[in-house]
PDB file of C-alpha atoms in Angstrom:
ATOM      1  CA  UNK A1231     131.925  78.524  83.625  1.00 70.00           C
ATOM      2  CA  UNK A1232     134.001  79.535  87.180  1.00 80.00           C
ATOM      3  CA  UNK A1233     132.899  79.055  90.005  1.00 84.00           C
ATOM      4  CA  UNK A1234     133.551  81.060  93.271  1.00 87.00           C
ATOM      5  CA  UNK A1235     133.314  80.284  97.025  1.00 92.00           C
ATOM      6  CA  UNK A1236     134.068  82.578 100.303  1.00 94.00           C
ATOM      7  CA  UNK A1237     133.642  81.401 103.738  1.00 96.00           C
ATOM      8  CA  UNK A1238     134.418  84.212 106.238  1.00 97.00           C
ATOM      9  CA  UNK A1239     133.954  84.048 109.867  1.00 97.00           C
ATOM     10  CA  UNK A1240     134.090  87.125 112.403  1.00 97.00           C
ATOM     11  CA  UNK A1241     134.517  86.702 115.962  1.00 96.00           C
ATOM     12  CA  UNK A1242     133.942  89.190 119.242  1.00 96.00           C
ATOM     13  CA  UNK A1243     130.866  90.703 117.023  1.00 97.00           C
ATOM     14  CA  UNK A1244     128.872  93.262 118.151  1.00 96.00           C
ATOM     15  CA  UNK A1245     125.668  91.341 120.357  1.00 94.00           C
ATOM     16  CA  UNK A1246     122.390  93.650 118.823  1.00 96.00           C
ATOM     17  CA  UNK A1247     123.554  92.595 115.492  1.00 96.00           C
ATOM     18  CA  UNK A1248     123.730  88.744 116.376  1.00 97.00           C
ATOM     19  CA  UNK A1249     119.784  88.668 117.352  1.00 95.00           C
ATOM     20  CA  UNK A1250     119.053  91.269 114.978  1.00 97.00           C
ATOM     21  CA  UNK A1251     116.695  89.689 112.011  1.00 96.00           C
ATOM     22  CA  UNK A1252     116.205  92.386 110.144  1.00 97.00           C
ATOM     23  CA  UNK A1253     119.746  94.087 110.263  1.00 97.00           C
ATOM     24  CA  UNK A1254     120.931  90.391 109.178  1.00 97.00           C
ATOM     25  CA  UNK A1255     118.686  90.408 106.169  1.00 97.00           C
ATOM     26  CA  UNK A1256     119.851  93.602 105.376  1.00 97.00           C
ATOM     27  CA  UNK A1257     122.908  93.096 105.579  1.00 97.00           C
ATOM     28  CA  UNK A1258     122.484  89.648 103.522  1.00 96.00           C
ATOM     29  CA  UNK A1259     121.007  91.539 100.873  1.00 95.00           C
ATOM     30  CA  UNK A1260     123.748  94.549 100.558  1.00 95.00           C
ATOM     31  CA  UNK A1261     125.958  91.354 100.112  1.00 94.00           C
ATOM     32  CA  UNK A1262     123.549  90.620  96.924  1.00 93.00           C
ATOM     33  CA  UNK A1263     123.880  93.783  95.553  1.00 91.00           C
ATOM     34  CA  UNK A1264     127.776  94.018  95.909  1.00 90.00           C
ATOM     35  CA  UNK A1265     128.368  90.525  94.244  1.00 87.00           C
ATOM     36  CA  UNK A1266     125.177  91.409  91.655  1.00 85.00           C
ATOM     37  CA  UNK A1267     123.284  88.467  92.052  1.00 86.00           C
ATOM     38  CA  UNK A1268     119.830  88.256  90.618  1.00 87.00           C
ATOM     39  CA  UNK A1269     118.000  87.189  93.923  1.00 91.00           C
ATOM     40  CA  UNK A1270     115.521  84.693  93.094  1.00 91.00           C
ATOM     41  CA  UNK A1271     113.482  84.946  96.805  1.00 90.00           C
ATOM     42  CA  UNK A1272     112.980  87.262 100.142  1.00 93.00           C
ATOM     43  CA  UNK A1273     115.828  86.333 102.314  1.00 95.00           C
ATOM     44  CA  UNK A1274     114.633  83.008 104.970  1.00 96.00           C
ATOM     45  CA  UNK A1275     115.893  84.084 107.937  1.00 96.00           C
ATOM     46  CA  UNK A1276     114.928  81.620 110.784  1.00 97.00           C
ATOM     47  CA  UNK A1277     115.726  82.484 114.792  1.00 96.00           C
ATOM     48  CA  UNK A1278     116.647  79.722 116.774  1.00 94.00           C
ATOM     49  CA  UNK A1279     116.026  79.652 119.826  1.00 94.00           C
ATOM     50  CA  UNK A1280     117.212  76.668 121.389  1.00 92.00           C
ATOM     51  CA  UNK A1281     120.273  74.287 121.373  1.00 92.00           C
ATOM     52  CA  UNK A1282     122.722  76.917 119.236  1.00 93.00           C
ATOM     53  CA  UNK A1283     120.843  80.770 120.120  1.00 96.00           C
ATOM     54  CA  UNK A1284     121.176  83.176 117.239  1.00 97.00           C
ATOM     55  CA  UNK A1285     120.184  83.676 113.770  1.00 97.00           C
ATOM     56  CA  UNK A1286     120.416  81.991 110.178  1.00 98.00           C
ATOM     57  CA  UNK A1287     119.666  83.668 107.005  1.00 98.00           C
ATOM     58  CA  UNK A1288     119.363  82.483 102.843  1.00 97.00           C
ATOM     59  CA  UNK A1289     119.118  84.055 100.318  1.00 95.00           C
ATOM     60  CA  UNK A1290     118.628  82.101  96.799  1.00 94.00           C
ATOM     61  CA  UNK A1291     120.037  83.788  93.710  1.00 89.00           C
ATOM     62  CA  UNK A1292     120.092  82.585  90.201  1.00 87.00           C
ATOM     63  CA  UNK A1293     124.078  81.169  90.485  1.00 80.00           C
ATOM     64  CA  UNK A1294     123.373  80.198  93.749  1.00 86.00           C
ATOM     65  CA  UNK A1295     123.540  80.749  97.834  1.00 94.00           C
ATOM     66  CA  UNK A1296     124.225  83.632  99.902  1.00 96.00           C
ATOM     67  CA  UNK A1297     124.115  82.615 103.899  1.00 97.00           C
ATOM     68  CA  UNK A1298     124.781  84.055 107.520  1.00 98.00           C
ATOM     69  CA  UNK A1299     124.777  82.061 111.181  1.00 98.00           C
ATOM     70  CA  UNK A1300     125.161  83.905 113.921  1.00 98.00           C
ATOM     71  CA  UNK A1301     125.777  82.079 117.269  1.00 97.00           C
ATOM     72  CA  UNK A1302     125.433  84.791 120.088  1.00 96.00           C
ATOM     73  CA  UNK A1303     126.883  82.575 123.349  1.00 96.00           C
ATOM     74  CA  UNK A1304     130.247  82.580 121.450  1.00 97.00           C
ATOM     75  CA  UNK A1305     129.460  86.387 119.747  1.00 97.00           C
ATOM     76  CA  UNK A1306     130.415  84.506 116.125  1.00 97.00           C
ATOM     77  CA  UNK A1307     129.283  85.434 112.778  1.00 98.00           C
ATOM     78  CA  UNK A1308     129.972  83.276 109.518  1.00 98.00           C
ATOM     79  CA  UNK A1309     129.230  84.405 105.696  1.00 98.00           C
ATOM     80  CA  UNK A1310     128.954  81.918 102.826  1.00 97.00           C
ATOM     81  CA  UNK A1311     129.026  82.822  99.224  1.00 95.00           C
ATOM     82  CA  UNK A1312     128.605  80.909  96.333  1.00 92.00           C
ATOM     83  CA  UNK A1313     128.333  82.258  93.112  1.00 87.00           C
ATOM     84  CA  UNK A1314     129.006  81.189  89.408  1.00 83.00           C
ATOM     85  CA  UNK A1315     129.775  85.278  89.158  1.00 82.00           C
ATOM     86  CA  UNK A1316     133.123  87.417  90.154  1.00 83.00           C
ATOM     87  CA  UNK A1317     132.925  88.144  93.864  1.00 85.00           C
ATOM     88  CA  UNK A1318     135.757  91.228  94.860  1.00 91.00           C
ATOM     89  CA  UNK A1319     136.340  89.575  98.605  1.00 92.00           C
ATOM     90  CA  UNK A1320     137.630  92.589  99.884  1.00 93.00           C
ATOM     91  CA  UNK A1321     134.011  94.400  99.316  1.00 93.00           C
ATOM     92  CA  UNK A1322     132.506  91.764 100.934  1.00 94.00           C
ATOM     93  CA  UNK A1323     134.931  91.264 103.489  1.00 96.00           C
ATOM     94  CA  UNK A1324     134.663  94.735 104.573  1.00 96.00           C
ATOM     95  CA  UNK A1325     130.687  95.009 104.184  1.00 96.00           C
ATOM     96  CA  UNK A1326     130.432  91.643 106.842  1.00 97.00           C
ATOM     97  CA  UNK A1327     132.805  93.299 109.529  1.00 97.00           C
ATOM     98  CA  UNK A1328     130.950  96.609 109.124  1.00 97.00           C
ATOM     99  CA  UNK A1329     127.732  95.311 109.536  1.00 97.00           C
ATOM    100  CA  UNK A1330     128.542  92.787 112.417  1.00 97.00           C
ATOM    101  CA  UNK A1331     130.517  95.826 114.475  1.00 96.00           C
ATOM    102  CA  UNK A1332     134.555  93.959 114.033  1.00 97.00           C
ATOM    103  CA  UNK A1333     137.351  94.928 112.287  1.00 95.00           C
ATOM    104  CA  UNK A1334     138.542  94.053 108.800  1.00 93.00           C
ATOM    105  CA  UNK A1335     141.527  92.129 110.369  1.00 91.00           C
ATOM    106  CA  UNK A1336     139.045  90.169 112.335  1.00 89.00           C
ATOM    107  CA  UNK A1337     137.458  88.139 109.611  1.00 92.00           C
TER     108      UNK A1337
END
């Protein structure tokens, strides 16, 4: 079985998107839908209020995981998708960019 691992980083993200845990949860659910992932749990959302301020959101799927980290101070976000199902990287990148208010070329 072939595995697929994609990591994207975005800079100069929309400030509101970086701190809104519901928005980040919606993004991770959309990515799960786009990757045809069978979701095994609700998104786990941790708001980091000390140290590196931001949000970490994780979703466990039948074939692995989807994780988003946001970093408010530097206005950055990262997406980590690991899957045994094929991933359309263009759609994934477009969706990530849209949710965090950046152009696809900056991801």
